[in-house]
Amino acid sequence: QKEVEQNSGPLSVPEGAIASLNCTYSDRVSQSFFWYRQYSGKSPELIMSIYSNGDKEDGRFTAQLNKASQYVSLLIRDSQPSDSATYLCAVILGNQGGKLIFGQGTELSVKP
Amino acid sequence: DAGVTQSPTHLIKTRGQHVTLRCSPISGHKSVSWYQQVLGQGPQFIFQYYEKEERGRGNFPDRFSARQFPNYSSELNVNALLLGDSALYLCASSLSTSTDTQYFGPGTRLTVL
């Protein structure tokens, strides 16, 4: 089992719809969870961090964390073509300090 | 404030050569981490440095080494390059270690021929 897993996609949604991106992780002791966006040929850009169970909202983005189920998700409301990118879930597992473990990424395509 | 900077942007080397990649963190950040990203995969952790000391090392061969300088900038060195070392090398900056958010630089695209 991979330490961090994401649906590889591609995920295609129409403009204005809600995009839902999912991620599961293996280490129950994990404390820190991050979502990054990566455009083709560019470096990862932080969207959001989340540390506690529940929802965290920032503009059109909502991160959801459920530690009991070892599950973290990202919802993008009112999706725009400019949201088309690869979304990377990253976790700091257990007590492994600052070592980010990434999923393989989910490619999102928002169709006008 | 400037973000994380990396140099060079692109690099082409041949097998067996060595390469040095450089990174300057965000002002005030004392930790630098290095990641390798091959096409189609998420970044893989190589090293983390904090206050000039190695705080973590990923599953990479000894051909990979790094160091951090008193001004918190960092170098990643790769010796005896292999074709499989072709990747995007990312530097990430954070205030310290543990759970701090890491901010990525633009990366260095290394091609080994």
mmCIF file of C-alpha atoms in Angstrom:
data_model
loop_
_atom_site.group_PDB
_atom_site.id
_atom_site.type_symbol
_atom_site.label_atom_id
_atom_site.label_comp_id
_atom_site.label_asym_id
_atom_site.label_seq_id
_atom_site.Cartn_x
_atom_site.Cartn_y
_atom_site.Cartn_z
ATOM 1 C CA GLN A 1 0.000 0.000 0.000
ATOM 2 C CA LYS A 2 1.306 3.428 -0.929
ATOM 3 C CA GLU A 3 1.752 5.890 1.916
ATOM 4 C CA VAL A 4 -0.362 8.562 0.174
ATOM 5 C CA GLU A 5 -2.806 7.683 -2.592
ATOM 6 C CA GLN A 6 -4.837 9.819 -4.949
ATOM 7 C CA ASN A 7 -7.131 9.050 -7.856
ATOM 8 C CA SER A 8 -4.858 9.615 -10.854
ATOM 9 C CA GLY A 9 -7.657 10.943 -13.029
ATOM 10 C CA PRO A 10 -7.947 12.742 -15.295
ATOM 11 C CA LEU A 11 -10.977 14.317 -13.687
ATOM 12 C CA SER A 12 -13.050 16.392 -16.067
ATOM 13 C CA VAL A 13 -15.719 18.830 -14.875
ATOM 14 C CA PRO A 14 -17.684 21.559 -16.672
ATOM 15 C CA GLU A 15 -17.030 25.204 -15.881
ATOM 16 C CA GLY A 16 -18.986 26.294 -12.802
ATOM 17 C CA ALA A 17 -19.250 22.799 -11.329
ATOM 18 C CA ILE A 18 -17.754 21.488 -8.093
ATOM 19 C CA ALA A 19 -14.552 19.461 -8.468
ATOM 20 C CA SER A 20 -13.868 16.897 -5.744
ATOM 21 C CA LEU A 21 -10.343 15.579 -5.235
ATOM 22 C CA ASN A 22 -9.617 12.763 -2.807
ATOM 23 C CA CYS A 23 -6.587 11.465 -0.938
ATOM 24 C CA THR A 24 -5.980 8.662 1.555
ATOM 25 C CA TYR A 25 -2.920 8.115 3.717
ATOM 26 C CA SER A 26 -1.515 5.134 5.560
ATOM 27 C CA ASP A 27 -0.140 6.475 8.852
ATOM 28 C CA ARG A 28 -2.807 7.068 11.491
ATOM 29 C CA VAL A 29 -0.420 9.292 13.482
ATOM 30 C CA SER A 30 -0.063 11.855 10.667
ATOM 31 C CA GLN A 31 -0.609 15.448 11.763
ATOM 32 C CA SER A 32 -0.128 17.722 8.759
ATOM 33 C CA PHE A 33 -1.862 17.710 5.398
ATOM 34 C CA PHE A 34 -1.372 19.924 2.366
ATOM 35 C CA TRP A 35 -2.846 20.488 -1.057
ATOM 36 C CA TYR A 36 -0.627 21.857 -3.815
ATOM 37 C CA ARG A 37 -1.548 22.826 -7.367
ATOM 38 C CA GLN A 38 0.935 22.247 -10.178
ATOM 39 C CA TYR A 39 0.543 23.623 -13.667
ATOM 40 C CA SER A 40 2.296 21.770 -16.462
ATOM 41 C CA GLY A 41 6.014 22.530 -16.425
ATOM 42 C CA LYS A 42 5.807 24.568 -13.219
ATOM 43 C CA SER A 43 6.544 23.887 -9.559
ATOM 44 C CA PRO A 44 3.925 23.042 -6.893
ATOM 45 C CA GLU A 45 2.033 25.992 -5.450
ATOM 46 C CA LEU A 46 0.450 25.727 -1.994
ATOM 47 C CA ILE A 47 -3.337 25.943 -1.954
ATOM 48 C CA MET A 48 -4.098 25.003 1.614
ATOM 49 C CA SER A 49 -2.868 23.294 4.752
ATOM 50 C CA ILE A 50 -5.098 21.521 7.262
ATOM 51 C CA TYR A 51 -4.214 20.045 10.629
ATOM 52 C CA SER A 52 -7.530 19.379 12.443
ATOM 53 C CA ASN A 53 -10.544 17.245 11.662
ATOM 54 C CA GLY A 54 -13.325 19.021 9.808
ATOM 55 C CA ASP A 55 -13.527 21.591 7.039
ATOM 56 C CA LYS A 56 -11.291 24.532 6.236
ATOM 57 C CA GLU A 57 -12.441 27.049 3.647
ATOM 58 C CA ASP A 58 -10.410 29.566 1.643
ATOM 59 C CA GLY A 59 -12.312 31.298 -1.122
ATOM 60 C CA ARG A 60 -13.520 28.714 -3.632
ATOM 61 C CA PHE A 61 -11.459 25.969 -1.985
ATOM 62 C CA THR A 62 -12.499 23.750 0.921
ATOM 63 C CA ALA A 63 -10.254 21.124 2.465
ATOM 64 C CA GLN A 64 -11.827 18.341 4.492
ATOM 65 C CA LEU A 65 -9.942 16.119 6.924
ATOM 66 C CA ASN A 66 -11.147 12.913 8.572
ATOM 67 C CA LYS A 67 -8.334 11.388 10.618
ATOM 68 C CA ALA A 68 -10.411 8.399 11.717
ATOM 69 C CA SER A 69 -10.883 7.401 8.080
ATOM 70 C CA GLN A 70 -7.374 8.617 7.101
ATOM 71 C CA TYR A 71 -8.914 10.699 4.362
ATOM 72 C CA VAL A 72 -8.395 14.252 3.146
ATOM 73 C CA SER A 73 -10.212 15.923 0.275
ATOM 74 C CA LEU A 74 -10.260 19.188 -1.645
ATOM 75 C CA LEU A 75 -13.405 20.714 -3.077
ATOM 76 C CA ILE A 76 -13.210 23.446 -5.703
ATOM 77 C CA ARG A 77 -16.452 25.359 -6.109
ATOM 78 C CA ASP A 78 -17.373 27.262 -9.277
ATOM 79 C CA SER A 79 -14.541 25.579 -11.168
ATOM 80 C CA GLN A 80 -12.817 27.726 -13.799
ATOM 81 C CA PRO A 81 -10.723 26.708 -16.816
ATOM 82 C CA SER A 82 -7.758 28.296 -15.007
ATOM 83 C CA ASP A 83 -8.144 25.613 -12.313
ATOM 84 C CA SER A 84 -7.045 22.994 -14.861
ATOM 85 C CA ALA A 85 -3.857 21.572 -13.346
ATOM 86 C CA THR A 86 -2.522 18.612 -11.384
ATOM 87 C CA TYR A 87 -3.465 18.648 -7.706
ATOM 88 C CA LEU A 88 -1.003 17.088 -5.300
ATOM 89 C CA CYS A 89 -1.930 15.824 -1.853
ATOM 90 C CA ALA A 90 0.985 15.848 0.603
ATOM 91 C CA VAL A 91 1.216 14.469 4.128
ATOM 92 C CA ILE A 92 3.812 14.627 6.867
ATOM 93 C CA LEU A 93 3.557 11.068 8.151
ATOM 94 C CA GLY A 94 3.705 10.286 11.842
ATOM 95 C CA ASN A 95 6.770 11.787 13.448
ATOM 96 C CA GLN A 96 8.867 11.990 10.288
ATOM 97 C CA GLY A 97 9.675 15.650 10.812
ATOM 98 C CA GLY A 98 9.399 17.825 7.739
ATOM 99 C CA LYS A 99 9.414 15.061 5.158
ATOM 100 C CA LEU A 100 6.489 15.629 2.800
ATOM 101 C CA ILE A 101 5.092 12.477 1.228
ATOM 102 C CA PHE A 102 3.180 13.181 -1.965
ATOM 103 C CA GLY A 103 0.498 11.288 -3.778
ATOM 104 C CA GLN A 104 0.903 10.823 -7.517
ATOM 105 C CA GLY A 105 -1.409 13.754 -8.219
ATOM 106 C CA THR A 106 -4.843 14.093 -9.806
ATOM 107 C CA GLU A 107 -5.107 15.863 -13.135
ATOM 108 C CA LEU A 108 -8.118 18.161 -13.282
ATOM 109 C CA SER A 109 -9.563 19.496 -16.522
ATOM 110 C CA VAL A 110 -12.280 22.174 -16.394
ATOM 111 C CA LYS A 111 -14.144 22.431 -19.694
ATOM 112 C CA PRO A 112 -15.611 25.809 -20.761
ATOM 113 C CA ASP B 1 9.512 39.611 -0.282
ATOM 114 C CA ALA B 2 11.171 37.321 -2.775
ATOM 115 C CA GLY B 3 10.111 33.714 -2.810
ATOM 116 C CA VAL B 4 12.351 30.689 -3.026
ATOM 117 C CA THR B 5 14.906 31.033 -5.810
ATOM 118 C CA GLN B 6 16.751 28.254 -7.601
ATOM 119 C CA SER B 7 19.518 28.179 -10.165
ATOM 120 C CA PRO B 8 20.019 27.233 -12.852
ATOM 121 C CA THR B 9 16.575 26.942 -14.441
ATOM 122 C CA HIS B 10 17.601 24.280 -16.922
ATOM 123 C CA LEU B 11 20.662 22.096 -17.187
ATOM 124 C CA ILE B 12 21.825 19.488 -19.673
ATOM 125 C CA LYS B 13 24.544 17.030 -18.643
ATOM 126 C CA THR B 14 25.926 13.759 -19.922
ATOM 127 C CA ARG B 15 26.119 10.469 -18.080
ATOM 128 C CA GLY B 16 28.940 10.297 -15.529
ATOM 129 C CA GLN B 17 29.170 14.042 -15.000
ATOM 130 C CA HIS B 18 28.331 15.798 -11.749
ATOM 131 C CA VAL B 19 25.964 18.670 -11.128
ATOM 132 C CA THR B 20 25.417 21.323 -8.450
ATOM 133 C CA LEU B 21 22.013 22.888 -7.951
ATOM 134 C CA ARG B 22 21.486 25.957 -5.787
ATOM 135 C CA CYS B 23 18.624 27.260 -3.679
ATOM 136 C CA SER B 24 17.945 30.388 -1.634
ATOM 137 C CA PRO B 25 15.067 30.178 0.852
ATOM 138 C CA ILE B 26 12.476 32.786 1.700
ATOM 139 C CA SER B 27 13.937 35.448 3.983
ATOM 140 C CA GLY B 28 13.577 34.328 7.596
ATOM 141 C CA HIS B 29 13.199 30.643 6.728
ATOM 142 C CA LYS B 30 15.875 28.417 8.208
ATOM 143 C CA SER B 31 14.971 25.063 6.661
ATOM 144 C CA VAL B 32 15.503 23.865 3.116
ATOM 145 C CA SER B 33 14.269 20.594 1.663
ATOM 146 C CA TRP B 34 15.089 19.039 -1.701
ATOM 147 C CA TYR B 35 12.741 16.920 -3.806
ATOM 148 C CA GLN B 36 13.029 15.095 -7.107
ATOM 149 C CA GLN B 37 10.030 14.955 -9.423
ATOM 150 C CA VAL B 38 10.045 12.713 -12.464
ATOM 151 C CA LEU B 39 7.390 13.139 -15.126
ATOM 152 C CA GLY B 40 3.955 11.897 -14.091
ATOM 153 C CA GLN B 41 4.789 11.383 -10.427
ATOM 154 C CA GLY B 42 4.620 13.381 -7.234
ATOM 155 C CA PRO B 43 7.835 14.853 -5.790
ATOM 156 C CA GLN B 44 10.099 12.472 -3.843
ATOM 157 C CA PHE B 45 11.930 13.685 -0.725
ATOM 158 C CA ILE B 46 15.737 13.767 -0.976
ATOM 159 C CA PHE B 47 17.034 15.846 1.956
ATOM 160 C CA GLN B 48 16.044 18.328 4.623
ATOM 161 C CA TYR B 49 18.448 20.767 6.262
ATOM 162 C CA TYR B 50 17.847 23.010 9.242
ATOM 163 C CA GLU B 51 20.403 25.345 10.767
ATOM 164 C CA LYS B 52 23.091 23.782 8.544
ATOM 165 C CA GLU B 53 22.444 20.271 9.837
ATOM 166 C CA GLU B 54 20.892 17.384 7.926
ATOM 167 C CA ARG B 55 17.539 16.581 9.527
ATOM 168 C CA GLY B 56 16.267 13.970 7.111
ATOM 169 C CA ARG B 57 17.320 11.912 4.134
ATOM 170 C CA GLY B 58 15.168 10.074 1.621
ATOM 171 C CA ASN B 59 15.826 6.817 -0.167
ATOM 172 C CA PHE B 60 18.432 8.100 -2.608
ATOM 173 C CA PRO B 61 21.936 6.739 -3.295
ATOM 174 C CA ASP B 62 25.098 8.255 -1.870
ATOM 175 C CA ARG B 63 25.688 9.966 -5.207
ATOM 176 C CA PHE B 64 23.287 12.586 -3.877
ATOM 177 C CA SER B 65 24.606 14.997 -1.273
ATOM 178 C CA ALA B 66 23.682 18.420 -0.001
ATOM 179 C CA ARG B 67 24.729 21.134 2.371
ATOM 180 C CA GLN B 68 23.351 24.315 3.891
ATOM 181 C CA PHE B 69 25.332 27.490 4.355
ATOM 182 C CA PRO B 70 25.293 30.038 7.216
ATOM 183 C CA ASN B 71 22.948 32.277 5.185
ATOM 184 C CA TYR B 72 20.554 29.256 4.935
ATOM 185 C CA SER B 73 21.032 28.826 1.187
ATOM 186 C CA SER B 74 21.668 25.291 0.052
ATOM 187 C CA GLU B 75 23.343 23.207 -2.622
ATOM 188 C CA LEU B 76 22.361 19.791 -3.935
ATOM 189 C CA ASN B 77 25.153 17.801 -5.566
ATOM 190 C CA VAL B 78 24.701 14.728 -7.726
ATOM 191 C CA ASN B 79 27.728 12.727 -8.846
ATOM 192 C CA ALA B 80 28.119 10.124 -11.589
ATOM 193 C CA LEU B 81 24.900 11.158 -13.295
ATOM 194 C CA LEU B 82 22.627 8.471 -14.701
ATOM 195 C CA LEU B 83 19.923 8.823 -17.331
ATOM 196 C CA GLY B 84 17.384 8.162 -14.589
ATOM 197 C CA ASP B 85 18.471 11.318 -12.748
ATOM 198 C CA SER B 86 16.679 13.384 -15.384
ATOM 199 C CA ALA B 87 13.946 15.157 -13.447
ATOM 200 C CA LEU B 88 12.703 18.428 -12.016
ATOM 201 C CA TYR B 89 14.601 19.190 -8.821
ATOM 202 C CA LEU B 90 12.612 21.224 -6.365
ATOM 203 C CA CYS B 91 13.774 23.183 -3.375
ATOM 204 C CA ALA B 92 11.296 23.962 -0.605
ATOM 205 C CA SER B 93 11.681 26.517 2.151
ATOM 206 C CA SER B 94 10.073 26.499 5.614
ATOM 207 C CA LEU B 95 10.482 28.335 8.900
ATOM 208 C CA SER B 96 11.745 25.246 10.667
ATOM 209 C CA THR B 97 11.163 21.516 10.431
ATOM 210 C CA SER B 98 8.332 19.342 11.752
ATOM 211 C CA THR B 99 4.916 20.386 10.505
ATOM 212 C CA ASP B 100 5.736 23.765 8.981
ATOM 213 C CA THR B 101 4.357 24.572 5.554
ATOM 214 C CA GLN B 102 6.895 24.207 2.772
ATOM 215 C CA TYR B 103 6.981 26.655 -0.135
ATOM 216 C CA PHE B 104 8.528 25.535 -3.386
ATOM 217 C CA GLY B 105 10.890 27.311 -5.709
ATOM 218 C CA PRO B 106 10.551 27.220 -9.504
ATOM 219 C CA GLY B 107 12.744 24.137 -9.795
ATOM 220 C CA THR B 108 15.718 23.129 -11.899
ATOM 221 C CA ARG B 109 15.018 20.934 -14.909
ATOM 222 C CA LEU B 110 17.944 18.496 -15.279
ATOM 223 C CA THR B 111 18.330 16.477 -18.449
ATOM 224 C CA VAL B 112 20.967 13.740 -18.551
ATOM 225 C CA LEU B 113 21.948 12.527 -22.033
#
